[in-house]
mmCIF file of C-alpha atoms and ligand atoms in Angstrom:
data_model
loop_
_atom_site.group_PDB
_atom_site.id
_atom_site.type_symbol
_atom_site.label_atom_id
_atom_site.label_comp_id
_atom_site.label_asym_id
_atom_site.label_seq_id
_atom_site.Cartn_x
_atom_site.Cartn_y
_atom_site.Cartn_z
ATOM 1 C CA MET H 325 86.748 50.740 85.324
ATOM 2 C CA PHE H 326 86.924 50.254 89.714
ATOM 3 C CA GLU H 327 88.806 53.744 89.793
ATOM 4 C CA ASN H 328 87.299 54.440 92.297
ATOM 5 C CA LEU H 329 87.815 52.694 94.928
ATOM 6 C CA SER H 330 91.859 51.401 93.806
ATOM 7 C CA GLU H 331 92.545 55.517 94.186
ATOM 8 C CA ARG H 332 90.550 55.747 97.348
ATOM 9 C CA LEU H 333 92.043 52.292 98.764
ATOM 10 C CA GLU H 334 95.789 53.278 97.592
ATOM 11 C CA ARG H 335 95.458 56.396 99.121
ATOM 12 C CA SER H 336 94.628 55.363 102.816
ATOM 13 C CA PHE H 337 97.549 52.348 102.157
ATOM 14 C CA LYS H 338 99.387 55.916 101.779
ATOM 15 C CA VAL H 339 98.117 56.757 105.433
ATOM 16 C CA LEU H 340 99.974 53.424 106.395
ATOM 17 C CA LYS H 341 103.152 54.012 103.994
ATOM 18 C CA GLY H 342 104.362 56.573 105.717
ATOM 19 C CA GLN H 343 104.549 55.252 109.602
ATOM 20 C CA GLY H 344 107.470 53.806 111.372
ATOM 21 C CA GLN H 345 105.322 51.790 113.631
ATOM 22 C CA ILE H 346 101.164 51.119 113.229
ATOM 23 C CA THR H 347 98.755 51.172 116.177
ATOM 24 C CA GLU H 348 95.452 49.839 116.420
ATOM 25 C CA ILE H 349 94.519 53.243 115.942
ATOM 26 C CA ASN H 350 96.144 53.713 112.426
ATOM 27 C CA VAL H 351 94.364 50.256 111.612
ATOM 28 C CA ALA H 352 90.475 50.966 112.405
ATOM 29 C CA GLU H 353 91.524 54.617 110.727
ATOM 30 C CA THR H 354 92.673 53.107 107.710
ATOM 31 C CA MET H 355 89.276 50.622 107.568
ATOM 32 C CA LYS H 356 86.848 53.539 107.460
ATOM 33 C CA ASP H 357 89.036 54.987 104.244
ATOM 34 C CA VAL H 358 88.508 51.149 102.766
ATOM 35 C CA ARG H 359 84.423 51.390 103.980
ATOM 36 C CA LYS H 360 83.765 54.965 102.634
ATOM 37 C CA ALA H 361 85.785 53.559 99.233
ATOM 38 C CA LEU H 362 83.130 50.722 99.249
ATOM 39 C CA LEU H 363 80.166 52.265 99.792
ATOM 40 C CA GLU H 364 81.060 54.699 97.470
ATOM 41 C CA ALA H 365 81.882 52.055 94.933
ATOM 42 C CA ASP H 366 78.061 51.297 96.126
ATOM 43 C CA VAL H 367 78.698 48.299 97.767
ATOM 44 C CA ASN H 368 76.164 47.307 99.666
ATOM 45 C CA PHE H 369 75.948 49.181 103.788
ATOM 46 C CA LYS H 370 75.738 46.211 105.388
ATOM 47 C CA VAL H 371 78.604 43.993 103.219
ATOM 48 C CA ALA H 372 81.190 47.170 103.330
ATOM 49 C CA LYS H 373 80.181 46.894 107.543
ATOM 50 C CA ASP H 374 80.525 42.786 107.074
ATOM 51 C CA PHE H 375 83.493 43.264 105.374
ATOM 52 C CA CYS H 376 85.791 45.702 106.679
ATOM 53 C CA ASN H 377 85.075 43.994 110.013
ATOM 54 C CA ARG H 378 87.066 40.416 109.179
ATOM 55 C CA VAL H 379 89.775 42.609 107.514
ATOM 56 C CA LYS H 380 90.348 44.414 110.812
ATOM 57 C CA ALA H 381 90.134 40.301 112.561
ATOM 58 C CA GLU H 382 92.226 40.098 110.074
ATOM 59 C CA ALA H 383 94.645 42.709 110.564
ATOM 60 C CA MET H 384 95.085 42.111 114.475
ATOM 61 C CA GLY H 385 95.478 37.958 113.669
ATOM 62 C CA GLN H 386 97.965 38.425 111.379
ATOM 63 C CA ASN H 387 99.337 40.869 113.713
ATOM 64 C CA VAL H 388 100.130 43.594 111.312
ATOM 65 C CA ILE H 389 101.026 45.876 114.313
ATOM 66 C CA ASN H 390 104.257 44.951 114.883
ATOM 67 C CA SER H 391 104.965 43.211 111.244
ATOM 68 C CA VAL H 392 108.177 44.472 109.590
ATOM 69 C CA GLU H 393 105.614 45.360 106.333
ATOM 70 C CA PRO H 394 102.484 46.197 107.809
ATOM 71 C CA ARG H 395 100.823 48.548 104.750
ATOM 72 C CA GLN H 396 101.981 45.293 102.103
ATOM 73 C CA LEU H 397 100.507 43.286 104.766
ATOM 74 C CA MET H 398 97.425 45.129 105.168
ATOM 75 C CA VAL H 399 96.947 44.959 101.091
ATOM 76 C CA LYS H 400 97.180 41.656 100.915
ATOM 77 C CA ILE H 401 95.001 40.907 104.175
ATOM 78 C CA VAL H 402 92.682 43.814 102.086
ATOM 79 C CA HIS H 403 93.415 41.424 98.536
ATOM 80 C CA ASP H 404 92.857 37.625 100.402
ATOM 81 C CA GLU H 405 89.689 39.243 102.168
ATOM 82 C CA LEU H 406 87.642 40.804 98.466
ATOM 83 C CA ALA H 407 88.682 37.793 96.781
ATOM 84 C CA LYS H 408 87.472 35.324 99.511
ATOM 85 C CA PHE H 409 84.229 37.828 99.723
ATOM 86 C CA MET H 410 83.615 37.186 96.714
ATOM 87 C CA GLY H 411 83.272 33.569 96.597
ATOM 88 C CA GLY H 412 87.306 32.602 96.719
ATOM 89 C CA GLU H 413 87.517 29.875 94.340
ATOM 90 C CA GLN H 414 86.116 30.188 90.264
ATOM 91 C CA ALA H 415 82.905 28.302 90.220
ATOM 92 C CA PRO H 416 81.870 25.421 88.653
ATOM 93 C CA PHE H 417 79.878 25.311 85.187
ATOM 94 C CA ASN H 418 77.729 21.994 85.104
ATOM 95 C CA VAL H 419 77.378 21.236 80.770
ATOM 96 C CA ASP H 420 76.949 17.499 81.193
ATOM 97 C CA GLY H 421 74.441 16.386 80.587
ATOM 98 C CA ASN H 422 72.278 15.137 77.174
ATOM 99 C CA PRO H 423 71.116 17.539 76.673
ATOM 100 C CA ALA H 424 72.122 19.933 79.213
ATOM 101 C CA VAL H 425 69.982 22.855 80.076
ATOM 102 C CA ILE H 426 70.508 26.207 81.154
ATOM 103 C CA LEU H 427 67.937 28.158 81.862
ATOM 104 C CA MET H 428 68.578 32.097 81.640
ATOM 105 C CA SER H 429 66.466 34.965 84.762
ATOM 106 C CA GLY H 430 67.015 38.229 85.137
ATOM 107 C CA LEU H 431 64.874 42.151 84.103
ATOM 108 C CA GLN H 432 64.575 43.205 79.820
ATOM 109 C CA GLY H 433 67.543 44.836 79.019
ATOM 110 C CA SER H 434 69.755 42.968 81.735
ATOM 111 C CA GLY H 435 71.593 41.170 78.808
ATOM 112 C CA LYS H 436 70.963 38.258 78.991
ATOM 113 C CA THR H 437 70.162 37.189 74.864
ATOM 114 C CA THR H 438 73.927 38.880 74.369
ATOM 115 C CA PHE H 439 75.073 36.495 76.903
ATOM 116 C CA SER H 440 73.092 33.589 75.790
ATOM 117 C CA GLY H 441 74.910 34.051 72.857
ATOM 118 C CA LYS H 442 78.116 34.487 74.310
ATOM 119 C CA LEU H 443 77.594 31.284 75.741
ATOM 120 C CA ALA H 444 76.745 29.661 73.285
ATOM 121 C CA ASN H 445 79.742 30.330 71.086
ATOM 122 C CA ARG H 446 81.805 30.115 74.189
ATOM 123 C CA LEU H 447 80.386 26.218 74.612
ATOM 124 C CA LYS H 448 81.120 25.214 71.147
ATOM 125 C CA GLU H 449 84.090 26.806 70.299
ATOM 126 C CA GLY H 450 85.789 25.962 73.755
ATOM 127 C CA LYS H 451 83.914 22.861 74.556
ATOM 128 C CA LYS H 452 83.311 21.859 70.839
ATOM 129 C CA LYS H 453 80.393 21.386 72.023
ATOM 130 C CA LYS H 454 76.747 21.342 70.367
ATOM 131 C CA PRO H 455 74.644 23.726 71.170
ATOM 132 C CA LEU H 456 70.513 25.266 70.967
ATOM 133 C CA LEU H 457 68.888 28.289 71.499
ATOM 134 C CA ALA H 458 65.600 28.970 72.483
ATOM 135 C CA ALA H 459 63.875 31.463 72.350
ATOM 136 C CA CYS H 460 60.878 31.158 74.694
ATOM 137 C CA ASP H 461 60.312 35.348 75.271
ATOM 138 C CA VAL H 462 55.877 35.172 74.014
ATOM 139 C CA TYR H 463 55.983 39.395 74.647
ATOM 140 C CA ARG H 464 58.412 40.865 72.404
ATOM 141 C CA PRO H 465 58.237 38.930 68.958
ATOM 142 C CA ALA H 466 61.740 41.217 68.136
ATOM 143 C CA ALA H 467 63.388 39.545 71.085
ATOM 144 C CA ILE H 468 62.848 35.900 68.857
ATOM 145 C CA GLU H 469 64.338 38.506 66.523
ATOM 146 C CA GLN H 470 67.071 39.072 67.797
ATOM 147 C CA LEU H 471 68.443 35.508 68.911
ATOM 148 C CA LYS H 472 67.971 34.919 65.864
ATOM 149 C CA THR H 473 70.497 37.189 64.455
ATOM 150 C CA VAL H 474 72.485 36.407 67.580
ATOM 151 C CA GLY H 475 72.156 32.967 66.188
ATOM 152 C CA GLN H 476 72.741 33.532 63.082
ATOM 153 C CA ALA H 477 75.940 35.568 63.970
ATOM 154 C CA ILE H 478 77.819 32.105 65.426
ATOM 155 C CA GLY H 479 76.439 29.645 63.519
ATOM 156 C CA VAL H 480 74.010 28.298 66.271
ATOM 157 C CA PRO H 481 70.644 27.353 65.680
ATOM 158 C CA VAL H 482 67.770 28.673 67.008
ATOM 159 C CA TYR H 483 64.511 27.313 68.780
ATOM 160 C CA SER H 484 61.349 29.537 68.129
ATOM 161 C CA GLU H 485 57.215 29.001 68.074
ATOM 162 C CA PRO H 486 56.557 32.154 66.680
ATOM 163 C CA GLU H 487 52.082 31.669 67.443
ATOM 164 C CA SER H 488 52.623 30.264 70.939
ATOM 165 C CA LYS H 489 51.587 31.445 74.651
ATOM 166 C CA ASP H 490 53.238 29.309 76.293
ATOM 167 C CA PRO H 491 57.455 29.564 77.434
ATOM 168 C CA VAL H 492 57.679 26.073 79.246
ATOM 169 C CA ALA H 493 55.993 24.033 76.318
ATOM 170 C CA ILE H 494 58.828 26.242 74.275
ATOM 171 C CA ALA H 495 60.878 25.290 76.295
ATOM 172 C CA LEU H 496 60.181 21.937 76.924
ATOM 173 C CA HIS H 497 59.745 21.471 73.101
ATOM 174 C CA ALA H 498 63.205 22.917 71.892
ATOM 175 C CA ILE H 499 64.553 20.262 74.558
ATOM 176 C CA ASP H 500 63.131 17.777 72.004
ATOM 177 C CA GLU H 501 64.324 19.216 69.505
ATOM 178 C CA ALA H 502 68.334 19.428 70.953
ATOM 179 C CA LYS H 503 68.131 15.663 71.260
ATOM 180 C CA LYS H 504 66.374 15.321 67.418
ATOM 181 C CA THR H 505 68.950 16.616 66.066
ATOM 182 C CA GLY H 506 71.662 15.939 68.285
ATOM 183 C CA CYS H 507 72.685 19.247 69.652
ATOM 184 C CA ASP H 508 73.916 18.675 73.805
ATOM 185 C CA VAL H 509 73.508 22.032 75.001
ATOM 186 C CA VAL H 510 69.874 23.716 75.489
ATOM 187 C CA ILE H 511 70.297 27.670 76.670
ATOM 188 C CA VAL H 512 66.692 28.569 77.257
ATOM 189 C CA ASP H 513 66.666 32.863 76.718
ATOM 190 C CA THR H 514 63.285 33.800 79.076
ATOM 191 C CA ALA H 515 61.727 36.787 79.068
ATOM 192 C CA GLY H 516 63.011 39.999 81.433
ATOM 193 C CA ARG H 517 60.197 42.223 82.564
ATOM 194 C CA LEU H 518 61.150 46.463 83.064
ATOM 195 C CA ALA H 519 60.946 45.694 86.835
ATOM 196 C CA VAL H 520 60.592 42.312 89.553
ATOM 197 C CA ASP H 521 57.163 40.905 89.472
ATOM 198 C CA GLU H 522 54.841 38.082 89.976
ATOM 199 C CA GLU H 523 53.527 37.524 87.101
ATOM 200 C CA MET H 524 57.385 37.097 85.444
ATOM 201 C CA MET H 525 58.499 35.393 89.124
ATOM 202 C CA LYS H 526 55.512 32.783 88.701
ATOM 203 C CA GLU H 527 56.032 31.671 84.569
ATOM 204 C CA ILE H 528 60.260 31.875 84.968
ATOM 205 C CA LYS H 529 59.758 29.128 88.111
ATOM 206 C CA ASN H 530 57.260 27.276 86.359
ATOM 207 C CA ILE H 531 60.002 27.296 82.958
ATOM 208 C CA LYS H 532 62.789 26.021 85.868
ATOM 209 C CA ASP H 533 60.206 23.581 87.417
ATOM 210 C CA ALA H 534 59.295 22.095 84.275
ATOM 211 C CA ILE H 535 62.759 21.717 83.026
ATOM 212 C CA LYS H 536 64.851 20.699 85.137
ATOM 213 C CA PRO H 537 67.800 22.733 84.635
ATOM 214 C CA ASN H 538 71.500 22.010 84.536
ATOM 215 C CA GLU H 539 72.147 25.298 86.055
ATOM 216 C CA THR H 540 69.873 28.519 86.266
ATOM 217 C CA LEU H 541 71.934 31.489 85.357
ATOM 218 C CA PHE H 542 70.928 35.608 87.013
ATOM 219 C CA VAL H 543 71.751 37.820 84.219
ATOM 220 C CA VAL H 544 72.457 41.559 85.999
ATOM 221 C CA ASP H 545 74.152 44.779 84.393
ATOM 222 C CA SER H 546 76.786 45.882 86.673
ATOM 223 C CA MET H 547 76.023 49.084 85.751
ATOM 224 C CA THR H 548 72.891 49.412 87.754
ATOM 225 C CA GLY H 549 75.116 49.050 92.041
ATOM 226 C CA GLN H 550 72.515 48.648 94.333
ATOM 227 C CA ASP H 551 70.390 47.327 92.313
ATOM 228 C CA ALA H 552 71.792 44.754 91.473
ATOM 229 C CA VAL H 553 71.844 43.571 94.299
ATOM 230 C CA ASN H 554 67.919 43.651 95.573
ATOM 231 C CA THR H 555 67.137 42.805 92.637
ATOM 232 C CA ALA H 556 69.281 39.741 92.465
ATOM 233 C CA LYS H 557 67.984 38.990 96.528
ATOM 234 C CA ALA H 558 64.755 38.893 94.310
ATOM 235 C CA PHE H 559 65.223 37.076 91.702
ATOM 236 C CA ASN H 560 67.365 34.348 94.177
ATOM 237 C CA ASP H 561 64.244 34.101 96.743
ATOM 238 C CA ARG H 562 61.810 33.116 94.165
ATOM 239 C CA LEU H 563 64.490 30.962 91.926
ATOM 240 C CA ASP H 564 67.412 29.941 94.251
ATOM 241 C CA PHE H 565 69.441 30.237 91.011
ATOM 242 C CA ASP H 566 72.643 28.693 90.489
ATOM 243 C CA GLY H 567 75.073 31.295 89.144
ATOM 244 C CA VAL H 568 75.023 35.242 88.173
ATOM 245 C CA VAL H 569 76.549 36.847 84.991
ATOM 246 C CA LEU H 570 77.244 40.216 85.656
ATOM 247 C CA THR H 571 77.386 41.928 82.402
ATOM 248 C CA LYS H 572 78.726 45.582 81.015
ATOM 249 C CA LEU H 573 81.909 45.663 83.056
ATOM 250 C CA ASP H 574 83.206 47.404 80.023
ATOM 251 C CA GLY H 575 80.503 49.968 81.200
ATOM 252 C CA ASP H 576 81.784 53.047 83.739
ATOM 253 C CA THR H 577 81.040 50.612 86.968
ATOM 254 C CA ARG H 578 82.583 51.066 90.146
ATOM 255 C CA GLY H 579 82.020 47.678 90.951
ATOM 256 C CA GLY H 580 80.398 47.219 93.873
ATOM 257 C CA ALA H 581 78.073 44.881 92.582
ATOM 258 C CA ALA H 582 80.891 42.576 92.847
ATOM 259 C CA VAL H 583 81.474 43.000 95.312
ATOM 260 C CA SER H 584 78.320 42.451 97.099
ATOM 261 C CA ILE H 585 75.558 40.162 95.247
ATOM 262 C CA ARG H 586 78.044 37.014 96.384
ATOM 263 C CA ALA H 587 77.578 38.540 100.143
ATOM 264 C CA VAL H 588 74.041 39.309 99.756
ATOM 265 C CA VAL H 589 72.835 35.821 97.810
ATOM 266 C CA ASN H 590 75.541 33.713 99.126
ATOM 267 C CA LYS H 591 76.056 32.486 95.204
ATOM 268 C CA PRO H 592 79.080 32.455 93.020
ATOM 269 C CA ILE H 593 79.686 35.106 90.410
ATOM 270 C CA LYS H 594 80.373 32.701 87.540
ATOM 271 C CA PHE H 595 80.522 35.040 84.266
ATOM 272 C CA VAL H 596 81.446 38.365 83.164
ATOM 273 C CA GLY H 597 80.262 39.856 79.861
ATOM 274 C CA THR H 598 82.461 42.478 78.994
ATOM 275 C CA GLY H 599 80.945 44.034 75.872
ATOM 276 C CA GLU H 600 78.754 43.840 73.103
ATOM 277 C CA LYS H 601 80.987 41.086 70.562
ATOM 278 C CA MET H 602 79.675 37.902 71.271
ATOM 279 C CA GLY H 603 83.746 36.950 72.029
ATOM 280 C CA GLU H 604 83.224 38.757 75.067
ATOM 281 C CA ILE H 605 82.449 36.685 77.840
ATOM 282 C CA ASP H 606 85.106 35.585 80.714
ATOM 283 C CA ALA H 607 84.788 32.783 84.118
ATOM 284 C CA PHE H 608 84.641 35.363 86.885
ATOM 285 C CA ASN H 609 88.035 35.030 88.857
ATOM 286 C CA PRO H 610 87.361 36.383 91.651
ATOM 287 C CA ASN H 611 91.337 36.349 92.672
ATOM 288 C CA GLY H 612 91.307 38.750 89.195
ATOM 289 C CA MET H 613 88.731 40.677 90.379
ATOM 290 C CA ALA H 614 90.624 41.600 93.325
ATOM 291 C CA ASP H 615 93.703 42.428 91.920
ATOM 292 C CA ARG H 616 91.734 44.347 89.795
ATOM 293 C CA ILE H 617 89.510 46.278 92.190
ATOM 294 C CA LEU H 618 92.844 46.725 94.274
ATOM 295 C CA GLY H 619 95.189 47.766 91.731
HETATM 296 P P1 GDP E 153 68.287 41.683 77.521
HETATM 297 O O1 GDP E 153 67.014 42.015 77.673
HETATM 298 O O2 GDP E 153 68.495 41.265 78.881
HETATM 299 O O3 GDP E 153 68.073 39.981 76.695
HETATM 300 O O4 GDP E 153 69.254 42.196 77.052
HETATM 301 P P2 GDP E 153 70.108 42.236 75.633
HETATM 302 O O5 GDP E 153 70.874 41.173 75.538
HETATM 303 O O6 GDP E 153 69.089 42.609 74.328
HETATM 304 O O7 GDP E 153 71.083 43.711 76.058
HETATM 305 C C1 GDP E 153 71.004 45.062 75.803
HETATM 306 C C2 GDP E 153 72.159 45.430 75.960
HETATM 307 O O8 GDP E 153 73.227 45.554 76.376
HETATM 308 C C3 GDP E 153 72.077 45.494 74.121
HETATM 309 O O9 GDP E 153 71.986 46.604 73.229
HETATM 310 C C4 GDP E 153 73.664 44.156 74.373
HETATM 311 O O10 GDP E 153 74.506 45.105 73.220
HETATM 312 C C5 GDP E 153 73.997 45.348 75.565
HETATM 313 N N1 GDP E 153 75.567 44.713 76.296
HETATM 314 C C6 GDP E 153 74.574 42.803 76.642
HETATM 315 N N2 GDP E 153 75.797 42.486 77.409
HETATM 316 C C7 GDP E 153 76.756 43.827 77.625
HETATM 317 C C8 GDP E 153 77.856 43.642 77.572
HETATM 318 O O11 GDP E 153 78.217 43.335 78.641
HETATM 319 N N3 GDP E 153 78.886 45.120 77.302
HETATM 320 C C9 GDP E 153 78.451 46.524 76.999
HETATM 321 N N4 GDP E 153 79.065 47.359 77.129
HETATM 322 N N5 GDP E 153 76.974 46.177 76.472
HETATM 323 C C10 GDP E 153 76.559 44.904 76.829
#
């Protein structure tokens, strides 16, 4: 993954490599290449522009032109700025409370149900938590079945009310159920739609207002590029979510979503999904991702 972007950057840095002395014009030329690479990686236009301006200012400030090893310094600056752009530090994730409540949001097919299972599994195995999964998709009976299958696979109970059409009530009942059964984390899987629509936004906002989650996560398919950024913005405007889950990073993605989402919605990417299996989840690490992008 990210080959396009890292190859482009590598190539643009090679231009710098051959030169004994670097001039301001060289730096500007290189930034053009970096910007092109970011755009080709499907990074949002404004984000790419802002990023390059930051790198350029940093390069001038650190006096790249007169440094002993300008290429290395330039690579370091691009790397550090890229990591900073993606949030800098690993973002905290709050599962304190009895029960803690995590609300999932996102479009249909983004990977919400799969990720709900992965997160439950991670909390159970790594943090010795007792999760409960709540099925709040009242439109697709298959969604309840899918969550039950996931729950069974990881040994986590699933709360559902197949006859109910009231996702707010189901979520509240799931929290009661958790208290009764000694579960300390409730992960609320909600209905997705194929596109952002008013009704869906209202519904999930109502759920959020009623259950007051510790964390509202927005799940997005990283392979959807620019759309991922637009969807993130639409959800954030309504829901003011706490963090982003970037799924399907194992796919043939060019990495643009990771770079722009953070910059556009100013919310941290907290987790990534790297496959269909329950263990294929990682905490998002901006430094590691910058390493990966730059190769
Ligand atoms: P939902 O509609 O948002 O609940 O999405 P699902 O959890 O049903 O996921 C949609 C499809 O994406 C399923 O086929 C999942 O197996 C697949 N999927 C989810 N996360 C990942 C991931 O990180 N990598 C890959 N390759 N596939 C994923």
